[in-house]
PDB file of C-alpha atoms in Angstrom:
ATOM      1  CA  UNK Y   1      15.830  22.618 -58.683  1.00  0.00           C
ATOM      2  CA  UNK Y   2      18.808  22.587 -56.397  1.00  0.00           C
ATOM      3  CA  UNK Y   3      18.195  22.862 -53.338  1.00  0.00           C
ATOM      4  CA  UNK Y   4      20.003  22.382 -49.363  1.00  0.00           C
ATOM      5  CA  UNK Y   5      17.960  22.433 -46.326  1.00  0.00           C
ATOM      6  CA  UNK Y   6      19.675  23.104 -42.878  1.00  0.00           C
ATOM      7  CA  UNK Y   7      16.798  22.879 -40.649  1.00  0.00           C
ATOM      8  CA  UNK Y   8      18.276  23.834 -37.708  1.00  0.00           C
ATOM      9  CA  UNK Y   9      20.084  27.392 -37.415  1.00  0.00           C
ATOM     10  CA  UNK Y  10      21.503  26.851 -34.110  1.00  0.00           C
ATOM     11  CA  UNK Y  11      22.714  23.554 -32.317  1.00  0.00           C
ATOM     12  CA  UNK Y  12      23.891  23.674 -28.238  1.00  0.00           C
ATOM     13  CA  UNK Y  13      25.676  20.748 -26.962  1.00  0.00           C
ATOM     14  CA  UNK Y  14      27.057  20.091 -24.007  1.00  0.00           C
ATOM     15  CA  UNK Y  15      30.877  19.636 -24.371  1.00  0.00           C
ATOM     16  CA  UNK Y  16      31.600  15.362 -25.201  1.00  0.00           C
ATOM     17  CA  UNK Y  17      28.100  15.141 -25.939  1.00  0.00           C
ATOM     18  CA  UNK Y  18      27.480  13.842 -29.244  1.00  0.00           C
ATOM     19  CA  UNK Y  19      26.575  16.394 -32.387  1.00  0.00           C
ATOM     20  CA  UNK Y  20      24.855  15.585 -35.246  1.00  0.00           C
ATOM     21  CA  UNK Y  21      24.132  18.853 -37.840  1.00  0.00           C
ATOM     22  CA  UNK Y  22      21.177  18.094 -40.012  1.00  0.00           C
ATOM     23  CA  UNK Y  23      21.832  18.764 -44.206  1.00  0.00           C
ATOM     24  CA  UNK Y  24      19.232  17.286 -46.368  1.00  0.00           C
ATOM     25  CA  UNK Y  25      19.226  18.217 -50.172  1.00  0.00           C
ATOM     26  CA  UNK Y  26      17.264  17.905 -53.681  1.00  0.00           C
ATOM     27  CA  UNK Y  27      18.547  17.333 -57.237  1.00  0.00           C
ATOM     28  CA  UNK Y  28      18.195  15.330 -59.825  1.00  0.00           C
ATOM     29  CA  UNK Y  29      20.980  13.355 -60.521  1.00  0.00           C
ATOM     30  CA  UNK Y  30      24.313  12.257 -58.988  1.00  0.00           C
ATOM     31  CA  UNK Y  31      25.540  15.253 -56.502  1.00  0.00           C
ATOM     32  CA  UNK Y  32      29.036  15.729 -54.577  1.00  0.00           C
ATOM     33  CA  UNK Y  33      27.849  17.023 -51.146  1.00  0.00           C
ATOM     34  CA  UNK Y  34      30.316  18.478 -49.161  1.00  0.00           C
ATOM     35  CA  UNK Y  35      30.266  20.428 -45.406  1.00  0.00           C
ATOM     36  CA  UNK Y  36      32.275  23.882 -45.174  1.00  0.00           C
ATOM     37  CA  UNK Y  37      32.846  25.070 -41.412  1.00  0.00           C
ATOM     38  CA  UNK Y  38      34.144  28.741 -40.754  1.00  0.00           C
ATOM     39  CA  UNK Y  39      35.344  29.640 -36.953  1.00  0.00           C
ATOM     40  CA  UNK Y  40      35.065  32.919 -35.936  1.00  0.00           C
ATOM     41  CA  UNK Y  41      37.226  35.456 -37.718  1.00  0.00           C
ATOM     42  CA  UNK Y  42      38.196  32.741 -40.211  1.00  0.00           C
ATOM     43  CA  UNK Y  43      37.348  32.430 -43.827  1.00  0.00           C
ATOM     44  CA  UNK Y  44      35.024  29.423 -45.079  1.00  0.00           C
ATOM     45  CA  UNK Y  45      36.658  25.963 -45.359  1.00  0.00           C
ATOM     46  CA  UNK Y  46      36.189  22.568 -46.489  1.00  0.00           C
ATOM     47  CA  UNK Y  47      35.621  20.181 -43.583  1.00  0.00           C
ATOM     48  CA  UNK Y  48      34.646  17.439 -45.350  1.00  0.00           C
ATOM     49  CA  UNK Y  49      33.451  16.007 -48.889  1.00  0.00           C
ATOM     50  CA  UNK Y  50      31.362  12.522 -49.359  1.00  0.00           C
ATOM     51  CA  UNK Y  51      33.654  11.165 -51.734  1.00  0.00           C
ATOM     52  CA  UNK Y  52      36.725  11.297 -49.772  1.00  0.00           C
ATOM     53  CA  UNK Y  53      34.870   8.999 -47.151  1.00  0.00           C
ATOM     54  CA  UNK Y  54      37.611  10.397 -44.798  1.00  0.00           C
ATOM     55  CA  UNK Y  55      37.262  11.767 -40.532  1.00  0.00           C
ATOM     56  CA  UNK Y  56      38.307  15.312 -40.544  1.00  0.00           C
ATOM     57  CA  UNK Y  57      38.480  16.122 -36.692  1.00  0.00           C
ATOM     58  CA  UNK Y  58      36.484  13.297 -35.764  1.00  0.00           C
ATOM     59  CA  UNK Y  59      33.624  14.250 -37.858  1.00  0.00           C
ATOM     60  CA  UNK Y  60      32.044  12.240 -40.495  1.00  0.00           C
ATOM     61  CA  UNK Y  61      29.179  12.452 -42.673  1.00  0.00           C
ATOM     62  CA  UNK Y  62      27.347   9.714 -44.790  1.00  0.00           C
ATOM     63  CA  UNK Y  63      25.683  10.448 -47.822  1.00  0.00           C
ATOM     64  CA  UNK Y  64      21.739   8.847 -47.690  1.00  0.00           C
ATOM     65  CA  UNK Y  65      20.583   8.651 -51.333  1.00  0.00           C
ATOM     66  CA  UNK Y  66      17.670   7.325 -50.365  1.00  0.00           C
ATOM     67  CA  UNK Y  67      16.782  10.211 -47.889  1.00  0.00           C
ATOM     68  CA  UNK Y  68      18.754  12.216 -49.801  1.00  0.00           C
ATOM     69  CA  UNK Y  69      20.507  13.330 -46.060  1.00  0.00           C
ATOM     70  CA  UNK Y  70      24.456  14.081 -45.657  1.00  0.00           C
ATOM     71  CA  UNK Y  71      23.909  14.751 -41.899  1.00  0.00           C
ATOM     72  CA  UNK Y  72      27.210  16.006 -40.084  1.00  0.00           C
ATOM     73  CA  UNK Y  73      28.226  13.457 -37.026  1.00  0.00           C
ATOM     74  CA  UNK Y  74      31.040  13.763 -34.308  1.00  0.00           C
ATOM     75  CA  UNK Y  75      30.690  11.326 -31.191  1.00  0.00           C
ATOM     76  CA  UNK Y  76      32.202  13.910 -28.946  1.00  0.00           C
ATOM     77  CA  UNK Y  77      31.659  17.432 -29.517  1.00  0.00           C
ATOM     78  CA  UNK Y  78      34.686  19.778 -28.462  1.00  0.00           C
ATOM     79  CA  UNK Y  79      34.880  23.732 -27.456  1.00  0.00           C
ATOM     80  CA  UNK Y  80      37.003  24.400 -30.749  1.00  0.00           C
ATOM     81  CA  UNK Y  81      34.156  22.648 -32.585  1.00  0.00           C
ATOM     82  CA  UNK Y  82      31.741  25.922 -32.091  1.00  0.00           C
ATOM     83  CA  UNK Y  83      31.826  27.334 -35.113  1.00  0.00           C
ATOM     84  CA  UNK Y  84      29.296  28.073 -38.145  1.00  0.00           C
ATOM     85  CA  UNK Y  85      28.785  24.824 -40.472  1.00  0.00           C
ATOM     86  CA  UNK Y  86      27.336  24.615 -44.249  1.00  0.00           C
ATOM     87  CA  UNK Y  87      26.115  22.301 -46.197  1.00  0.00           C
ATOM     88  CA  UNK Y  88      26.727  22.243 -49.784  1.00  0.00           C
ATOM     89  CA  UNK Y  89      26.341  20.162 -53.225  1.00  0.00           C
ATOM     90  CA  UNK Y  90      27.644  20.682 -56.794  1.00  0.00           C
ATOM     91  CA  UNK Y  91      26.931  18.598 -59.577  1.00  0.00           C
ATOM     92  CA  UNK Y  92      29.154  15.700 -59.292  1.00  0.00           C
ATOM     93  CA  UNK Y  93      30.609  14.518 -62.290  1.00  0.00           C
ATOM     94  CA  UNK Y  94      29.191  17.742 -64.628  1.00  0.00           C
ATOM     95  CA  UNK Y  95      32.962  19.606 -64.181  1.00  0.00           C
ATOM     96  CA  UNK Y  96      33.364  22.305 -62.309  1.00  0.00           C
ATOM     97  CA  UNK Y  97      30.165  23.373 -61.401  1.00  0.00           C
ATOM     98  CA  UNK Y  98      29.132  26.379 -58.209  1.00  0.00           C
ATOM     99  CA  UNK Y  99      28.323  25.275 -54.907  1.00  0.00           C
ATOM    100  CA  UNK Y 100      24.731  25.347 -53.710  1.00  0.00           C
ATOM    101  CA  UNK Y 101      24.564  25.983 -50.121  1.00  0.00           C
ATOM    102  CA  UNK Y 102      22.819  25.830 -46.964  1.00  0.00           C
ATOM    103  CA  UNK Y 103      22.080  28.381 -44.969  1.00  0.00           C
ATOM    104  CA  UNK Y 104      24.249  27.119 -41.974  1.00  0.00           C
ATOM    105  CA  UNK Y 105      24.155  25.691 -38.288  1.00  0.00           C
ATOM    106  CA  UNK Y 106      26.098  27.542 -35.547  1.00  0.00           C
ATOM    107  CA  UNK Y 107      26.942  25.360 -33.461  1.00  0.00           C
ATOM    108  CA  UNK Y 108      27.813  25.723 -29.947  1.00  0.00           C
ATOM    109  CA  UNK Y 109      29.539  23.423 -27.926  1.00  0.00           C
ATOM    110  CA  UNK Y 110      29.152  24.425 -24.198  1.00  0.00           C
ATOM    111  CA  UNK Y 111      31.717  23.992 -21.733  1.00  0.00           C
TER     112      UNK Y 111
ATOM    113  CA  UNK V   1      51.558  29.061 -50.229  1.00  0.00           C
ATOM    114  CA  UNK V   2      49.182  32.139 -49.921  1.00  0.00           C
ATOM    115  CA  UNK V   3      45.562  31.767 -50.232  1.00  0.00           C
ATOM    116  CA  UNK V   4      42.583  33.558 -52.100  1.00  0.00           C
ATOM    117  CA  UNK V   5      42.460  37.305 -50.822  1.00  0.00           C
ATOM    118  CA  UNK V   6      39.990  40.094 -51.743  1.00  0.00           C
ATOM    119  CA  UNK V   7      40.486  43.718 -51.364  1.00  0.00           C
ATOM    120  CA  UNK V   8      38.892  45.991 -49.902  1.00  0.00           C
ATOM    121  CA  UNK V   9      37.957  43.940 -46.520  1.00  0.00           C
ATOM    122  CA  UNK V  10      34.931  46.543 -46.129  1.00  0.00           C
ATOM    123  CA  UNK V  11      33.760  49.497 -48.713  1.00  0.00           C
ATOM    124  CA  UNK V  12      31.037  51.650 -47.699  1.00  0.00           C
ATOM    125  CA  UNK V  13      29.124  53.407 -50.471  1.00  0.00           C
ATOM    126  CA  UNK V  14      26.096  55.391 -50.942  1.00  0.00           C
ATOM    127  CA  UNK V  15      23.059  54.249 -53.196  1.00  0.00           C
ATOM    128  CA  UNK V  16      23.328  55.011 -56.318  1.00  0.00           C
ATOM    129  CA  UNK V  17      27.449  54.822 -56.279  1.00  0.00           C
ATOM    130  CA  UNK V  18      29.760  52.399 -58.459  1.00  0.00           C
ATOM    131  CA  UNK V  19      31.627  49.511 -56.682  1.00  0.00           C
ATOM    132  CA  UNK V  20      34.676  47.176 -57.882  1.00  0.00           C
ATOM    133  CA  UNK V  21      35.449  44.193 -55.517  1.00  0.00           C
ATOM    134  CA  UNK V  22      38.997  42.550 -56.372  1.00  0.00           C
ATOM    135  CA  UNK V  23      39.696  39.019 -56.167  1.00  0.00           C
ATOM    136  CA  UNK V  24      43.712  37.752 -56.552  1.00  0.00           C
ATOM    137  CA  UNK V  25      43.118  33.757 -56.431  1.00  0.00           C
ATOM    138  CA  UNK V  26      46.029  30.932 -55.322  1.00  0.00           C
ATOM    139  CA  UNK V  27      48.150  31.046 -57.851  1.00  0.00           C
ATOM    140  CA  UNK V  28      48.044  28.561 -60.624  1.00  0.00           C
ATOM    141  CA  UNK V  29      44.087  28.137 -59.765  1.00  0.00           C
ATOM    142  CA  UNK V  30      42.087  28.500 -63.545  1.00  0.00           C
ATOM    143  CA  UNK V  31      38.804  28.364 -62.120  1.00  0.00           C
ATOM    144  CA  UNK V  32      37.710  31.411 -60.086  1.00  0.00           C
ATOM    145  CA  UNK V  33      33.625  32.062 -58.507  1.00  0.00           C
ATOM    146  CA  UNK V  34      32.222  34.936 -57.209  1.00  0.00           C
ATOM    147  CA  UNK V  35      29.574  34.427 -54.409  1.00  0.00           C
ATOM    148  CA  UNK V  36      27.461  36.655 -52.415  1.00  0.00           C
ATOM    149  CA  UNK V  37      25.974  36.322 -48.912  1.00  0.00           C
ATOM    150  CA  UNK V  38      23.623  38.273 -47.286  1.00  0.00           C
ATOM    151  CA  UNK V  39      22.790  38.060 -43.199  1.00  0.00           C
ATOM    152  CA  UNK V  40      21.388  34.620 -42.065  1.00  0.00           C
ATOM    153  CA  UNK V  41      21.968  32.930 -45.426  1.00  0.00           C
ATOM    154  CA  UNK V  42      24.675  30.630 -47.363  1.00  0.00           C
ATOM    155  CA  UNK V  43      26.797  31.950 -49.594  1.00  0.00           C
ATOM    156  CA  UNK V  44      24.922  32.573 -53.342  1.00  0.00           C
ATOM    157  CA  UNK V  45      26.200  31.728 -56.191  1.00  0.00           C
ATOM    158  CA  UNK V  46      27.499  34.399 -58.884  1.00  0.00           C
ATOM    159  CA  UNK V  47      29.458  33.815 -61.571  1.00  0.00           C
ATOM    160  CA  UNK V  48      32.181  31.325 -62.320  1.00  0.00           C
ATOM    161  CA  UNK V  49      35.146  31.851 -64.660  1.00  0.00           C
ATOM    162  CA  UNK V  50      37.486  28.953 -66.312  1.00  0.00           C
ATOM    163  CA  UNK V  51      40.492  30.815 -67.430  1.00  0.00           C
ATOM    164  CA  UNK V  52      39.403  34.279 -68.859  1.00  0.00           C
ATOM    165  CA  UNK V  53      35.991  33.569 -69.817  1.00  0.00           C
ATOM    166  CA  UNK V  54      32.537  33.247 -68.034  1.00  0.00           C
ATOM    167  CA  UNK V  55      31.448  29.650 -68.016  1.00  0.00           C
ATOM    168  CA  UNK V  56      28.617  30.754 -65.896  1.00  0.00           C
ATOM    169  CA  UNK V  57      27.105  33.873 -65.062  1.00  0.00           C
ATOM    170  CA  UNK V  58      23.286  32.944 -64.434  1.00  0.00           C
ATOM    171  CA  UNK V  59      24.042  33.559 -60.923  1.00  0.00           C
ATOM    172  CA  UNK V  60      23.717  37.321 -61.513  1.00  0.00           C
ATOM    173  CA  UNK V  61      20.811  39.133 -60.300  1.00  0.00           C
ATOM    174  CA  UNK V  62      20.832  41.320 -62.614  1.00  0.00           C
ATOM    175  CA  UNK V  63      22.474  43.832 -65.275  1.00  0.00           C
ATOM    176  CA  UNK V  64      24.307  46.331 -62.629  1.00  0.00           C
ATOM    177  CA  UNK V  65      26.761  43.101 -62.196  1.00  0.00           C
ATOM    178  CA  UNK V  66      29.230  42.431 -64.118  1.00  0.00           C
ATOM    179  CA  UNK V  67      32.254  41.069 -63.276  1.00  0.00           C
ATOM    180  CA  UNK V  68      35.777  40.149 -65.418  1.00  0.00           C
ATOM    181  CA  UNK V  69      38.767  38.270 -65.315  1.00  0.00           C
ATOM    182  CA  UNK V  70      41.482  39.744 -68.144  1.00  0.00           C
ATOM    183  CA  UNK V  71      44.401  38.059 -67.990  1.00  0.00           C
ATOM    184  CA  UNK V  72      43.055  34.633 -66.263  1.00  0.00           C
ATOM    185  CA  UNK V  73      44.115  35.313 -62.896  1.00  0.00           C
ATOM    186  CA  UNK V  74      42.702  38.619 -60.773  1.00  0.00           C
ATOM    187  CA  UNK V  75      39.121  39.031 -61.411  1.00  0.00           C
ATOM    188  CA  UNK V  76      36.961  42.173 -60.310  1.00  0.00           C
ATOM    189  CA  UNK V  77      32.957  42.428 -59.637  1.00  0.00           C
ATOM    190  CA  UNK V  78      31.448  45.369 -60.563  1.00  0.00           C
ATOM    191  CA  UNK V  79      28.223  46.909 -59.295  1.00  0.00           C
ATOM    192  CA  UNK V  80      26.587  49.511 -61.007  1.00  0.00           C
ATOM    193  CA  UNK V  81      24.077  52.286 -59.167  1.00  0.00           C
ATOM    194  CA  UNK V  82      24.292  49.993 -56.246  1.00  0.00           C
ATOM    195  CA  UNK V  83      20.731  49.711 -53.796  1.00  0.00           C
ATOM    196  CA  UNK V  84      20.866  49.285 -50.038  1.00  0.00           C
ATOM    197  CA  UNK V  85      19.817  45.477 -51.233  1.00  0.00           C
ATOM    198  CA  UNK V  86      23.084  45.001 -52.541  1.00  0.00           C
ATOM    199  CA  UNK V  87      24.826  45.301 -49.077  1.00  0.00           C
ATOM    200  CA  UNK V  88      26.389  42.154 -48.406  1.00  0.00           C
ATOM    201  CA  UNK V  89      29.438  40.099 -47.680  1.00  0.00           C
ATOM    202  CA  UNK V  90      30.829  39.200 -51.377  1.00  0.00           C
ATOM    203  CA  UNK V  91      32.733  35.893 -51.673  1.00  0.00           C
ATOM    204  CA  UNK V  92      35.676  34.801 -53.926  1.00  0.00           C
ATOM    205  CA  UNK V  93      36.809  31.335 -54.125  1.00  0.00           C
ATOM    206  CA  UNK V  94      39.149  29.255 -56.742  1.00  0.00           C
ATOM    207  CA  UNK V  95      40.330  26.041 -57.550  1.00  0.00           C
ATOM    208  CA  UNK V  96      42.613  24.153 -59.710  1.00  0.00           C
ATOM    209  CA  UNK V  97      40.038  24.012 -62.800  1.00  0.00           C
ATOM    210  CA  UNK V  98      39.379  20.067 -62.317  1.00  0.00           C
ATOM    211  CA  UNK V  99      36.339  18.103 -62.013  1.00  0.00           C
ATOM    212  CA  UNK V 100      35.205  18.489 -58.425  1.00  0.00           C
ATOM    213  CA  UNK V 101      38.156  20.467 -57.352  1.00  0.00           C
ATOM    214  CA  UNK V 102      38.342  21.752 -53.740  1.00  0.00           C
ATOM    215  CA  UNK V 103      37.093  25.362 -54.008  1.00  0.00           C
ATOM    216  CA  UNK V 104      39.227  27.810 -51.286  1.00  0.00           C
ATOM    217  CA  UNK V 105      37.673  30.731 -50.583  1.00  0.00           C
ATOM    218  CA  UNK V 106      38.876  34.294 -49.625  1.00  0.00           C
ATOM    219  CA  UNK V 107      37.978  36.614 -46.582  1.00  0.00           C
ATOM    220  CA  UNK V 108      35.271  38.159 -48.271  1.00  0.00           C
ATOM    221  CA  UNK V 109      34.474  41.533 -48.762  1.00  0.00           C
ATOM    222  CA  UNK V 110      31.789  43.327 -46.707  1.00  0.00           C
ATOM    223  CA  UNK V 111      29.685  45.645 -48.506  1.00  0.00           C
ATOM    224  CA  UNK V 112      27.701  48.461 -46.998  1.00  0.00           C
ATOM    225  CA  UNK V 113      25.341  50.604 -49.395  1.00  0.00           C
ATOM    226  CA  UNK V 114      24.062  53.447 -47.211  1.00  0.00           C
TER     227      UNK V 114
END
């Protein structure tokens, strides 16, 4: 089965302290993970996606086949950075396929 | 360009009562979902159109959802003899139709059965 484990439901930081949001997963076969942040009063967005190996405001996230991990990683957390996070995977190559998701971090990045 | 948008925002019903939810996606977008989350959780998957039809409903909890999408743009959920268990904040998202397309998702519509 598809699954996404968040362990943590809330993460505190200290503001430049580093963050790192915890996302591991479970499915058999080649997944597209991706993390989805939404601030307060804002709809749900793609942050970032494993494939596009890109920094989207200075976070990054490396996908761990082997622990089957796609843990969330900024250096130097910032105030705007408080916000709710999610984890998600679809099935990769199968097409368009729904997002599985976690059940979210808030994180809060304290001034 | 404008993004997804659902109306209502909120609806308040009473048990027992029939809901519609409207989703109007980005324009252009062929693939539409529907997702639903409750308090403390992710967003659940629904159902997921390609065009008009229903590639995937086995999201649906049960027979009082149903949802359509006519013409292969606007889709609306439908609840049936909705239950307090139904109150939740409903999710519509869409993408271009590709393999691993972005999916953008909407504001969401908060749903209160009383």
């Amino acid at each position: 089965a598809q699954r996404v484990t968040q362990p943590e439901k809330l993460l505190s930081v200290f503001k430049g302290a580093p963050v790192e949001l915890k996302c591991n997963y479970s499915y058999s076969g080649s997944p597209e993970l991706f993390w989805y942040v939404q601030y307060s009063r804002q709809r749900l967005q793609l942050l970032l996606r494993h494939i596009s190996r890109e920094s989207i405001k200075g976070f990054t996230a490396d996908l761990n086949k082997g622990e089957t991990s796609f843990h969330l990683k900024k250096p130097f957390a910032q105030e705007e950075d408080s916000a709710m996070y999610y984890c998600a995977l679809s099935g990769g190559n199968s097409g368009n396929t729904p997002l599985v998701f976690g059940k979210g971090t808030r994180l809060s990045v304290i001034a | 360009g404008a993004g997804v948008s659902q109306t209502p925002s909120n609806k308040v019903t009473e048990k027992g009562k029939y809901v519609e939810l409207r989703c109007d996606p980005i324009s252009g977008h062929t693939a539409l979902y529907w997702y639903r989350q409750s308090l403390g959780q992710g967003p659940e998957f629904l159902i997921y159109f390609q065009g008009t039809g229903a590639a995937d409903d086995s999201g649906l909890p049960n027979d009082r959802f149903f949802a359509v999408r006519p013409e292969g743009s606007v889709s609306t959920l439908k609840i049936q003899r909705t239950e307090r268990g139904d109150s939740a904040v409903y999710l519509c998202a869409s993408s271009r139709g590709g393999a691993g397309d972005t999916q953008y998702f909407g504001p969401g519509t908060r749903l209160t059965v009383l």
